[in-house]
mmCIF file of C-alpha atoms in Angstrom:
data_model
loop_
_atom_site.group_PDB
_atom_site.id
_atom_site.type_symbol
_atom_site.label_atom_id
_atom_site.label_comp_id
_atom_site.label_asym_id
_atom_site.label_seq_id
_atom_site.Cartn_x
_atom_site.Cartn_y
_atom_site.Cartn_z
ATOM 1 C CA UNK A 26 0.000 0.000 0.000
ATOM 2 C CA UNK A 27 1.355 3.259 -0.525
ATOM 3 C CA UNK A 28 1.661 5.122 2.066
ATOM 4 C CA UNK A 29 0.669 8.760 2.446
ATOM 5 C CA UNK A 30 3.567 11.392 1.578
ATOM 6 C CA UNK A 31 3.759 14.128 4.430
ATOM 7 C CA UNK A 32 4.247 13.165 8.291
ATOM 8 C CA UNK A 33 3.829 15.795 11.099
ATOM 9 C CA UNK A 34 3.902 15.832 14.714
ATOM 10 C CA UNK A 35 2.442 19.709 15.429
ATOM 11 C CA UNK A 36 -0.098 21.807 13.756
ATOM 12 C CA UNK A 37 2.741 23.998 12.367
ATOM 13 C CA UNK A 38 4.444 21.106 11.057
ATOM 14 C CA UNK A 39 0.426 20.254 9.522
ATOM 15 C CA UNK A 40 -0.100 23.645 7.711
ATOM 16 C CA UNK A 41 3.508 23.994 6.519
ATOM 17 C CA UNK A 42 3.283 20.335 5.003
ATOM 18 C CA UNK A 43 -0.261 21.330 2.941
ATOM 19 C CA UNK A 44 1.526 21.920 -0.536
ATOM 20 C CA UNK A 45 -0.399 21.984 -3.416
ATOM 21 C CA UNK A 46 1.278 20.544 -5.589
ATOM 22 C CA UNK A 47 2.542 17.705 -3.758
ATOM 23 C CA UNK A 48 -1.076 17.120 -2.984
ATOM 24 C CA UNK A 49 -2.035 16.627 -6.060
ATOM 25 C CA UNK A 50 1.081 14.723 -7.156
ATOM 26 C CA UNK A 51 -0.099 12.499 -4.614
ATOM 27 C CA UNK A 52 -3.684 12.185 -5.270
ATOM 28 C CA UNK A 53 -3.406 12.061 -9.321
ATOM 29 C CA UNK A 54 -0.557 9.103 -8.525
ATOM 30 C CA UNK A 55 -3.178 7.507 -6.916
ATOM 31 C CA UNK A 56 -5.629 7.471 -10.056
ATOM 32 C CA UNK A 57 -1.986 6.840 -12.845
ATOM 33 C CA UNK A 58 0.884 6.521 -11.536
ATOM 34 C CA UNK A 59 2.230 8.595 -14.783
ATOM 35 C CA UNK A 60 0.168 11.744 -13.978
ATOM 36 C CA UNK A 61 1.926 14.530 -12.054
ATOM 37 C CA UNK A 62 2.165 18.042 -12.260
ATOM 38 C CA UNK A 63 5.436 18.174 -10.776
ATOM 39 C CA UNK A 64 7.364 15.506 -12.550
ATOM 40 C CA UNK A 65 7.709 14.703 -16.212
ATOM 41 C CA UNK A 66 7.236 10.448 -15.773
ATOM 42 C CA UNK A 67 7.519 8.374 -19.003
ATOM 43 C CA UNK A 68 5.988 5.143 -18.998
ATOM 44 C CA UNK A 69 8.417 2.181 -20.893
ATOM 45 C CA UNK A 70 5.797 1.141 -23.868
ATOM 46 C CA UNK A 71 8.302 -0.921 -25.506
ATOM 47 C CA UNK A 72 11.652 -2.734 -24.728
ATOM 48 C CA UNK A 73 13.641 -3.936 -28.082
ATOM 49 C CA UNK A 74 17.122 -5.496 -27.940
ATOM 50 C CA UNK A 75 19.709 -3.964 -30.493
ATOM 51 C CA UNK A 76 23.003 -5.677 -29.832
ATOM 52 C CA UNK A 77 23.772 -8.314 -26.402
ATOM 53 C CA UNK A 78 24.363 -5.251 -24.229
ATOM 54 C CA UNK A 79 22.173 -2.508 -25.754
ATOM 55 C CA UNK A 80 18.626 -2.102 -25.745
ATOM 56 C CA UNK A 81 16.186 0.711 -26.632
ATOM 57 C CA UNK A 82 13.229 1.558 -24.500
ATOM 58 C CA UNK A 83 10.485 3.378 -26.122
ATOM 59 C CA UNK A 84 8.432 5.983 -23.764
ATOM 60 C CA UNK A 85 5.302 7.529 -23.255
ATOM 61 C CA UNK A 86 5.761 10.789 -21.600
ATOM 62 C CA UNK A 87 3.269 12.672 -19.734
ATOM 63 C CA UNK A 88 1.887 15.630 -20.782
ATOM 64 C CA UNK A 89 4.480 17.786 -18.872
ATOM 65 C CA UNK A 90 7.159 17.162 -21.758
ATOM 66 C CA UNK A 91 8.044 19.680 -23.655
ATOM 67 C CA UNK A 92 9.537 18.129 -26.502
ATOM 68 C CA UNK A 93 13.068 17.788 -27.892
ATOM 69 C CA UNK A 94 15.689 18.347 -31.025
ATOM 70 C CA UNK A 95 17.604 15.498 -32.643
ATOM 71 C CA UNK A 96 20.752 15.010 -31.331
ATOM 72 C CA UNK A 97 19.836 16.204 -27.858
ATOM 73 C CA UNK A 98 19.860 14.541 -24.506
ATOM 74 C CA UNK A 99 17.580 13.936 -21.579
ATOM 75 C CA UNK A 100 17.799 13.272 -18.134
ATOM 76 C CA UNK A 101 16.697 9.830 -17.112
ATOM 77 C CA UNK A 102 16.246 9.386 -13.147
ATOM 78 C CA UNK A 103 15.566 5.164 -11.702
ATOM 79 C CA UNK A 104 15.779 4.505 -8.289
ATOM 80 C CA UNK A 105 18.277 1.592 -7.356
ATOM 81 C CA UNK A 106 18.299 0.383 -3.900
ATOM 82 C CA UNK A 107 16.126 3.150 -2.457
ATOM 83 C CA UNK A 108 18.566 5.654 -3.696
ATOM 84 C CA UNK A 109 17.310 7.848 -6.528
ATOM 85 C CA UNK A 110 20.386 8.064 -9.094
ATOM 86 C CA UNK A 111 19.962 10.266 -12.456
ATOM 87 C CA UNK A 112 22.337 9.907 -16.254
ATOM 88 C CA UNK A 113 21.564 11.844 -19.551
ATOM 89 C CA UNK A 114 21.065 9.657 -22.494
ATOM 90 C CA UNK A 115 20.517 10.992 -25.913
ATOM 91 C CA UNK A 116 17.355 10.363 -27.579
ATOM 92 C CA UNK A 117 17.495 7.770 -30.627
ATOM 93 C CA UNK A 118 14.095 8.527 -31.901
ATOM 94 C CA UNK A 119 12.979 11.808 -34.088
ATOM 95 C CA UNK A 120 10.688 14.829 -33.316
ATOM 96 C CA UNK A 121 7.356 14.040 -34.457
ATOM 97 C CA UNK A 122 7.468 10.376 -33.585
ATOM 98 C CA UNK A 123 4.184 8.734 -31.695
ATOM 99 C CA UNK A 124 6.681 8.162 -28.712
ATOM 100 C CA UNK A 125 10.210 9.214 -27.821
ATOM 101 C CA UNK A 126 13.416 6.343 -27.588
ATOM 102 C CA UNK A 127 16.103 6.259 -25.388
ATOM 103 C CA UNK A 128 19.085 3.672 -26.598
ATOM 104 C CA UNK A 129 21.191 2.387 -23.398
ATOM 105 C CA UNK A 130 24.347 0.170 -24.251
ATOM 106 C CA UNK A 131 25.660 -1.343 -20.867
ATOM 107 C CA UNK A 132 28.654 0.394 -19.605
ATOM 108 C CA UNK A 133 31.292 -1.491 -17.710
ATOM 109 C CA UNK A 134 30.682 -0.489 -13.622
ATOM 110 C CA UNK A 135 28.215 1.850 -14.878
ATOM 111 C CA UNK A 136 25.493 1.447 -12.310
ATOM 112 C CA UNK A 137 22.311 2.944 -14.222
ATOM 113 C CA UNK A 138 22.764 1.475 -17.666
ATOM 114 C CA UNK A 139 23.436 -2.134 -16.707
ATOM 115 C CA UNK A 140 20.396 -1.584 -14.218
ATOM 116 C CA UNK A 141 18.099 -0.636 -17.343
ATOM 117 C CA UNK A 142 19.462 -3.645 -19.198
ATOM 118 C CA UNK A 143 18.639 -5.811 -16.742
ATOM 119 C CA UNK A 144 15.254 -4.486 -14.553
ATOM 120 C CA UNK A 145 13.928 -2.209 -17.193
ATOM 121 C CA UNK A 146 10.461 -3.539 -18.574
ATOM 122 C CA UNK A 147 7.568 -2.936 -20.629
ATOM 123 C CA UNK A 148 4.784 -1.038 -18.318
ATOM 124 C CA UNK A 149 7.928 0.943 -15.764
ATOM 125 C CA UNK A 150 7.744 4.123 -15.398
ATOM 126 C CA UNK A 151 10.844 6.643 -15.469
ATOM 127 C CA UNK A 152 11.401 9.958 -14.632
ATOM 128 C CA UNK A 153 13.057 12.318 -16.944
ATOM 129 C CA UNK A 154 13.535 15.975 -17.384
ATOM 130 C CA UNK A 155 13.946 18.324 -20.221
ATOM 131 C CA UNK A 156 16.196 17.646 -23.115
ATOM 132 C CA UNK A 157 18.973 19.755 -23.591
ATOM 133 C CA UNK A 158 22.310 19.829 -25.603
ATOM 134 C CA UNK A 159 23.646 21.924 -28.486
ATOM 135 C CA UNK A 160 24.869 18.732 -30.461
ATOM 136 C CA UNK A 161 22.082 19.434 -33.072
ATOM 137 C CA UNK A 162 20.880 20.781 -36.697
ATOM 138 C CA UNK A 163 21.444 24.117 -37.411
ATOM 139 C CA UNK A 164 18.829 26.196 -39.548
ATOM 140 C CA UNK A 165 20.445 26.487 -42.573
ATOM 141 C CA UNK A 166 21.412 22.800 -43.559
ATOM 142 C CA UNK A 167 24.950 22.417 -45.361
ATOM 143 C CA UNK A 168 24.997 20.140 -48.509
ATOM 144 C CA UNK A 169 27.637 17.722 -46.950
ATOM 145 C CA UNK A 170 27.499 16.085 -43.601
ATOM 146 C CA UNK A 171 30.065 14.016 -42.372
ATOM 147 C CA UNK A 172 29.618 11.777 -39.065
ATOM 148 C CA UNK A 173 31.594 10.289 -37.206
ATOM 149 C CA UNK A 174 29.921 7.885 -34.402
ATOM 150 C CA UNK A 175 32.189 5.506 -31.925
ATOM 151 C CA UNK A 176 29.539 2.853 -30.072
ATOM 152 C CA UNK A 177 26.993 3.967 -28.445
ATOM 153 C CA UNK A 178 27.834 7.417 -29.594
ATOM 154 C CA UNK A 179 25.746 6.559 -32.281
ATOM 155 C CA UNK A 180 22.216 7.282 -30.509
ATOM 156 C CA UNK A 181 22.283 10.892 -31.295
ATOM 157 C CA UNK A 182 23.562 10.787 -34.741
ATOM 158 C CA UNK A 183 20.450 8.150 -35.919
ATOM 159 C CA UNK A 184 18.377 10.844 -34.496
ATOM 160 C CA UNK A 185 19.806 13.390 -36.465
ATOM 161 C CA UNK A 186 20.007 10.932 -39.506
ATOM 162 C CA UNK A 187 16.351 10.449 -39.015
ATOM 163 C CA UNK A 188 15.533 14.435 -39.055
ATOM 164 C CA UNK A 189 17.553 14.920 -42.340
ATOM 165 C CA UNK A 190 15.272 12.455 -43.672
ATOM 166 C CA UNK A 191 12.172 13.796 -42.417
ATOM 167 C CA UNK A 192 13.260 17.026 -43.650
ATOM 168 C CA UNK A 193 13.593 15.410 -47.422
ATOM 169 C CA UNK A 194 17.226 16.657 -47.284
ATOM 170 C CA UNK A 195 19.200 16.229 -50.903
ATOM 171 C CA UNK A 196 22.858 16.816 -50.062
ATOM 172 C CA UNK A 197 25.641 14.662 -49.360
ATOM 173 C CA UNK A 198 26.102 12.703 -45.459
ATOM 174 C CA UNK A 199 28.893 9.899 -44.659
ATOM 175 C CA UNK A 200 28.596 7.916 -41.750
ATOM 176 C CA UNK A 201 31.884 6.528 -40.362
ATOM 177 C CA UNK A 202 30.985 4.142 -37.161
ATOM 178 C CA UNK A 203 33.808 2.831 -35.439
ATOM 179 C CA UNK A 204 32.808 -0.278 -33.359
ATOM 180 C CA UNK A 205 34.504 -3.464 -31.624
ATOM 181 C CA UNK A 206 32.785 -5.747 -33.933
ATOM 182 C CA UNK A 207 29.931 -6.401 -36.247
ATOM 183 C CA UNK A 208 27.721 -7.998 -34.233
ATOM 184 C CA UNK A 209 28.173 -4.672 -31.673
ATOM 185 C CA UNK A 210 27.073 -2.341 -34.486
ATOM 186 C CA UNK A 211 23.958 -0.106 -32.792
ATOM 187 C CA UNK A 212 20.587 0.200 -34.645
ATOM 188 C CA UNK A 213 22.160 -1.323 -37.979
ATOM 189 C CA UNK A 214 18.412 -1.839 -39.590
ATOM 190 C CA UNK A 215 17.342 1.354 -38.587
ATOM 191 C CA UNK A 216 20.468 2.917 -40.028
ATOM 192 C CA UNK A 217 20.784 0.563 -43.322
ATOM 193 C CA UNK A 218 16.781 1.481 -43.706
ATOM 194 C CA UNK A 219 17.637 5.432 -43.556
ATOM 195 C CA UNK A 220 20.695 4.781 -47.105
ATOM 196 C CA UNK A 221 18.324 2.726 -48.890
ATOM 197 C CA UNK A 222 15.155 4.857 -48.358
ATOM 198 C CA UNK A 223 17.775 8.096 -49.126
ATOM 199 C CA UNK A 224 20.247 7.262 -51.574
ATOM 200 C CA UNK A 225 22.652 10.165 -49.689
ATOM 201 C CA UNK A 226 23.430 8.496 -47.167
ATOM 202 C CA UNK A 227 26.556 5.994 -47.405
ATOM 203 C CA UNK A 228 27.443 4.034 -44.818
ATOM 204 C CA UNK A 229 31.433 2.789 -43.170
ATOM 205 C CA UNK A 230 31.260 0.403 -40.586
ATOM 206 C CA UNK A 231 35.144 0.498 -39.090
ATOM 207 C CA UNK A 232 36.089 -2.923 -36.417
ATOM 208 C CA UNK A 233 38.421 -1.920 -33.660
ATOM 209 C CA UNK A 234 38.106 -5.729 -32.299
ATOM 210 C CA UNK A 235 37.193 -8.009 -34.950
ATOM 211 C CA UNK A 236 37.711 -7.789 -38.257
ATOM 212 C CA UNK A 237 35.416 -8.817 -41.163
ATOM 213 C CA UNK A 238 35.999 -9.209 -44.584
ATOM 214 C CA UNK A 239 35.384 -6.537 -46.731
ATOM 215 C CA UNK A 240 35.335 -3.937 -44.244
ATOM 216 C CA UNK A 241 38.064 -1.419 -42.618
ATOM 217 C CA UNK A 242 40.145 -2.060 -39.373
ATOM 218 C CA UNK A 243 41.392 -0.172 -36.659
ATOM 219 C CA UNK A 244 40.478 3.459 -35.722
ATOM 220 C CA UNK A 245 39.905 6.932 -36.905
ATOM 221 C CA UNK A 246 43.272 7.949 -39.244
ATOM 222 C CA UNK A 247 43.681 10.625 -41.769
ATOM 223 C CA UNK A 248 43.711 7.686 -44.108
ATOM 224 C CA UNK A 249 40.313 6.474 -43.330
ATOM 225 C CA UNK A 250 39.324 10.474 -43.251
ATOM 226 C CA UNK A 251 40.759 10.786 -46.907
ATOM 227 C CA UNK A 252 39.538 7.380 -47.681
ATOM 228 C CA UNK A 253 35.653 8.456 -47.670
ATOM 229 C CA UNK A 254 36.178 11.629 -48.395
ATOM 230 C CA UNK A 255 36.439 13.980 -50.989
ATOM 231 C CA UNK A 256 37.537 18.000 -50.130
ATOM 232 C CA UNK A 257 37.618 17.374 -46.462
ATOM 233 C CA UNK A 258 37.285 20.916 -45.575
ATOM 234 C CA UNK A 259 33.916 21.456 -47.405
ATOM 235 C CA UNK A 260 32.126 19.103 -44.957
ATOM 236 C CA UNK A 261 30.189 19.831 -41.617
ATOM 237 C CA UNK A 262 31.197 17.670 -39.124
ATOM 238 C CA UNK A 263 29.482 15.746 -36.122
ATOM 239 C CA UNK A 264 31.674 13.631 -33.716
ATOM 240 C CA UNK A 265 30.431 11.426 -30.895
ATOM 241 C CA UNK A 266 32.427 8.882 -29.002
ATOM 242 C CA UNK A 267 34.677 7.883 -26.691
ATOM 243 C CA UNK A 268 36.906 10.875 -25.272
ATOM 244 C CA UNK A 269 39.868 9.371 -26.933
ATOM 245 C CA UNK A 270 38.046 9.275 -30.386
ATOM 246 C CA UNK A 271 37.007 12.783 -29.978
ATOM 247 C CA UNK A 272 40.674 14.333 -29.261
ATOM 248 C CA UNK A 273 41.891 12.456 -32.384
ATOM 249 C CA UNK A 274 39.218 13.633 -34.468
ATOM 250 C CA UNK A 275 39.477 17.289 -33.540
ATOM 251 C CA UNK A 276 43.376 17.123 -34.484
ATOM 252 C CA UNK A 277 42.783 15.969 -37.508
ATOM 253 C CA UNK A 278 39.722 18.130 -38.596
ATOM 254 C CA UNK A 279 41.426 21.526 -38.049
ATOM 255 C CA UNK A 280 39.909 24.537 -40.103
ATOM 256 C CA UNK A 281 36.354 22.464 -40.152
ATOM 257 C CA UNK A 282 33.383 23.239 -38.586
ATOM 258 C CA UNK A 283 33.074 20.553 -36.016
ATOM 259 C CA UNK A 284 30.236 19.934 -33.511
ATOM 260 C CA UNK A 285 30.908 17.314 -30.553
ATOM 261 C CA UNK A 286 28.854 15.312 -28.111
ATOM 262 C CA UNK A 287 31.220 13.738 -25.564
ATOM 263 C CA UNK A 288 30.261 10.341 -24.032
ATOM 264 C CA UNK A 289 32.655 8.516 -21.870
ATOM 265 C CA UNK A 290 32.663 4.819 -20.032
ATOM 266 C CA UNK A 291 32.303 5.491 -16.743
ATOM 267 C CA UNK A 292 35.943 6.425 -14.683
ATOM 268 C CA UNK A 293 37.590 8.277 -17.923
ATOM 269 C CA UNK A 294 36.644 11.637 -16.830
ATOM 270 C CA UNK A 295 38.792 10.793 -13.593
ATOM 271 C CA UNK A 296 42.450 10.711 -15.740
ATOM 272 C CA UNK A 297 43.320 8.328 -12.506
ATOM 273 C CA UNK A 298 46.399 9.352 -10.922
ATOM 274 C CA UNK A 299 48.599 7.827 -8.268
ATOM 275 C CA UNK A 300 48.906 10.051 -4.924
ATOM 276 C CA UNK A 301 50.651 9.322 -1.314
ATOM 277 C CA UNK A 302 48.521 10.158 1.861
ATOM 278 C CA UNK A 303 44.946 11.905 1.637
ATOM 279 C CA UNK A 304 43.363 15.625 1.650
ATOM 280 C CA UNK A 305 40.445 16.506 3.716
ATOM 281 C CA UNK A 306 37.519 17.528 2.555
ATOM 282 C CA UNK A 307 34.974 19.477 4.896
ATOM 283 C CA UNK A 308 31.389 18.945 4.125
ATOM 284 C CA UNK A 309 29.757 22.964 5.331
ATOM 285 C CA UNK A 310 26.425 21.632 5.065
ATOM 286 C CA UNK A 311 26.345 18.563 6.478
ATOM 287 C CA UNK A 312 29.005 19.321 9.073
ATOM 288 C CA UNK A 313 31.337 16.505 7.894
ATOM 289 C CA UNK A 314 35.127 15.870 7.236
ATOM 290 C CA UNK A 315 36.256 13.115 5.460
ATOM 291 C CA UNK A 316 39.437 12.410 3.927
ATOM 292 C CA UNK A 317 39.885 11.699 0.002
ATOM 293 C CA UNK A 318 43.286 10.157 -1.740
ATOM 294 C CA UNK A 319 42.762 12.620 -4.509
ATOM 295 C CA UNK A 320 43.125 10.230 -7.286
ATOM 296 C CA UNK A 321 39.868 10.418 -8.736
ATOM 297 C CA UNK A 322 37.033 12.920 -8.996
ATOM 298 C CA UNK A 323 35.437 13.967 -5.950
ATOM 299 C CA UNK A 324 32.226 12.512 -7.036
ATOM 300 C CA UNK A 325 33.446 9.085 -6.854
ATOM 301 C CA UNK A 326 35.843 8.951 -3.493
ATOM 302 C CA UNK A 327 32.468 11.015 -1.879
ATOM 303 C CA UNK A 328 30.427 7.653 -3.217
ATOM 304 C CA UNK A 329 33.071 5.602 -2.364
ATOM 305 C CA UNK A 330 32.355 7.017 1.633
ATOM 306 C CA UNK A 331 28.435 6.254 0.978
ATOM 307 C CA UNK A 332 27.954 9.857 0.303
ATOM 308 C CA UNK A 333 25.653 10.569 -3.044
ATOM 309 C CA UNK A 334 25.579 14.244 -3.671
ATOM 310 C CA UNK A 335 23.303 15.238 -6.515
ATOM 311 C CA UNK A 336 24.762 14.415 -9.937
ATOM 312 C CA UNK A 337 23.540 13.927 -13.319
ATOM 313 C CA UNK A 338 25.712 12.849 -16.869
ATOM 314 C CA UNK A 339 28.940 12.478 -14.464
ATOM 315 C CA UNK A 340 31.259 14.136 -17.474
ATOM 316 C CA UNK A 341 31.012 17.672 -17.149
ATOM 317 C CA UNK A 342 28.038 18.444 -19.212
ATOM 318 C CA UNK A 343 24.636 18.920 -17.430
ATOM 319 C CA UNK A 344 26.010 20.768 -14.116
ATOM 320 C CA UNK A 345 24.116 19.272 -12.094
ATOM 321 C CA UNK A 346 26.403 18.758 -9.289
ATOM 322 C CA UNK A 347 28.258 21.893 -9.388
ATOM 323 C CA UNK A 348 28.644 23.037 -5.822
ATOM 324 C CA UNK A 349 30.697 25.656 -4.190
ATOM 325 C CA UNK A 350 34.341 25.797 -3.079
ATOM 326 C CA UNK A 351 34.725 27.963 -0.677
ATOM 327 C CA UNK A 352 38.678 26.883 0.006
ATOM 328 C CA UNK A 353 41.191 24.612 -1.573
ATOM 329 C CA UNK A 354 42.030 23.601 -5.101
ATOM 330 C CA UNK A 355 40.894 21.259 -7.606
ATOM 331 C CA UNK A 356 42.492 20.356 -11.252
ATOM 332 C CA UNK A 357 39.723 20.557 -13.632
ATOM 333 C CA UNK A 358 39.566 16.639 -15.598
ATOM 334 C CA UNK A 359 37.198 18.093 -18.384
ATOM 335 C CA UNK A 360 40.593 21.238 -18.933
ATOM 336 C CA UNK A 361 43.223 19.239 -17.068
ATOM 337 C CA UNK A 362 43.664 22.504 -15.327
ATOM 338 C CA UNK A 363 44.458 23.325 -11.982
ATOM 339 C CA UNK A 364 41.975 25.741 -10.091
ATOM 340 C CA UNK A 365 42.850 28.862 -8.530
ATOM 341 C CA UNK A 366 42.416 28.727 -4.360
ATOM 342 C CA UNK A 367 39.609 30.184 -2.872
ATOM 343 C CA UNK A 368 36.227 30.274 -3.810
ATOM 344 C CA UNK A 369 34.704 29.103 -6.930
ATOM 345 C CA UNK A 370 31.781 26.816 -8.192
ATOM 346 C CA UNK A 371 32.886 23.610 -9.207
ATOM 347 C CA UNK A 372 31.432 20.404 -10.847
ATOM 348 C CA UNK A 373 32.404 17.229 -8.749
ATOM 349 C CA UNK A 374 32.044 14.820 -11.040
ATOM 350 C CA UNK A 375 35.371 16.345 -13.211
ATOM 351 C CA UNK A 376 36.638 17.706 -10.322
ATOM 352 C CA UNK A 377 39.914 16.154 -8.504
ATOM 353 C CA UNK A 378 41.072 17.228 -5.269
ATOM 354 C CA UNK A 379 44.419 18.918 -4.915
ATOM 355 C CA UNK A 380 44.550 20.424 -1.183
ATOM 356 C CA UNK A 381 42.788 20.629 1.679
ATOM 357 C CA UNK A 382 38.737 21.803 0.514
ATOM 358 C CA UNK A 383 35.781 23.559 2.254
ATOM 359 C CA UNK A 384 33.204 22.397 -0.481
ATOM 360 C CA UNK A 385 29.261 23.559 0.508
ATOM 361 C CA UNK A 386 27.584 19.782 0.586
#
């Protein structure tokens, strides 16, 4: 039975508790457990299995969503062992679709997607929030597109595939997808569907792991650049992928106009480091000092000590666990630069410590 949401002890503690909104969260979760006018909850309509370790749920918001652009991302919130825990995925479906997609591909350690892989099912409910993200279309369309997608990096680059199409778009697009193997390739049918119904759209599938005949090895080179590509410079370019993927790309297409969507597997925003003895780290807030090795980003050696600030993508894009230092210094994992001492707002999750901090958590 669910029980009912506000406790009290005093008539002040009564009258202050009589929200209206959380009333009526309350009372409408009692007729749908998707209605709220608080929350945007998205109920899982469909579950569909793209590779062994990637799977796309399809949702059914509620009406409080506001809608999104290909190529952007959206907060996705589960609750795992009592603990709510939030990570942005980028949507895999198009604007103007019956119902919106999210495509998960389980991340080694990475707590959220493997539990989606494994728990998610048709008829759950999630919570998300808005979409955001620049890593879309702009409103004048160039006549050549080139993309370059590493794994699951893919998900925002069908979506954008998806919205040239919808938009009957007539120019030039290459896709170059670099992934382990064939078998790990990420909404293949969907993509394969997208050239044939197009006839612009060409296709490179590029095996880091296992080769296949008839197909290139290895991992993003000038070669492979000149390879599929005529006049480099004349093309607009979209990169998603690993950090590593991203860096190499960005060397080598100096003088284009690039847009990038960084993912990264869980622990390579944290450029590990080995340190001797520890730092403390004094909680304002909650009145605590603990003591951290520095070696990784504050984010983690906090959940390491059972501490779960508020945090979101965990890689430096969605802020949502930027806090403030009052003293001490950080280096900076997304810059790999050191922070000035004193006091600043930081983002824990690519945020290592360096000295002694007064952070307000």
């Amino acid at each position: 039975m669910k029980t009912f949401p506000f406790i009290y002890n005093e008539p002040k503690e009564f009258l202050s508790s009589l929200q209206p909104k959380q009333w009526a969260d309350f009372l409408l979760g009692e007729i749908n457990p998707r209605f709220s006018v608080t929350a945007i909850k998205a109920r899982v309509v469909a579950v569909r299995e793209e590779t062994d370790d990637t799977k796309t749920l399809v949702l059914k918001p509620n009406w409080l969503w506001k809608g999104f652009r290909s190529g952007q991302h959206v907060p996705v919130t589960v609750e795992i062992a009592g603990r709510r825990v939030t990570r942005f995925y980028s949507l895999s479906s198009v604007p103007g679709e019956k119902h919106l997609s999210i495509t998960v591909k389980r991340q080694k350690g990475g707590l959220v997607s493997n539990f989606i892989n494994q728990n998610i099912k048709k008829g759950d409910l999630l919570e998300l929030g808005e979409a955001q993200g620049e890593f879309v279309l702009p409103k004048t369309l160039p006549s050549k597109f080139l993309f370059l997608a590493g794994g699951s990096g893919i998900t925002p680059i069908h979506s954008i595939l998806k919205q040239l199409q919808s938009l009957k778009f007539n120019g030039k697009a290459t896709l170059l997808y670099f992934v382990r193997s064939f078998e790990d390739i990420i909404l293949r049918s969907s993509l394969e569907e997208i050239a044939k119904q197009t006839g612009w759209l060409e296709i490179r599938y590029i095996f880091s792991e296992v080769s296949k005949e008839g197909y290139d090895s290895g991992f993003l080179t000038k070669e492979i650049l000149q390879k599929y590509t005529k006049d480099l410079k004349s093309y607009s370019v979209y990169v998603c992928g690993p950090a590593p993927m991203q860096t190499k790309a960005l060397s080598l297409l100096e003088g284009n106009e690039v847009k990038s969507e960084l993912f990264m597997l869980p622990g390579q925003t944290s450029l590990q480091v080995k340190k001797t003895g520890t730092v403390d780290v004094f909680l304002s807030l909650s009145h605590k000092t603990i003591q951290v090795k520095g070696e990784r980003s504050l984010l983690e050696e906090l959940e390491d000590q059972g501490i779960y600030p508020q945090s979101g993508c965990r890689m430096g894009i969605c802020h949502t666990c930027v806090c403030k230092k009052t003293v001490g210094s950080v280096t900076d994992l997304a810059k790999g630069e050191m922070s000035e001492l004193g006091e600043e707002n930081i983002q824990i999750c690519v945020s290592r410590a360096e000295s002694n901090l007064e952070l307000e958590l």
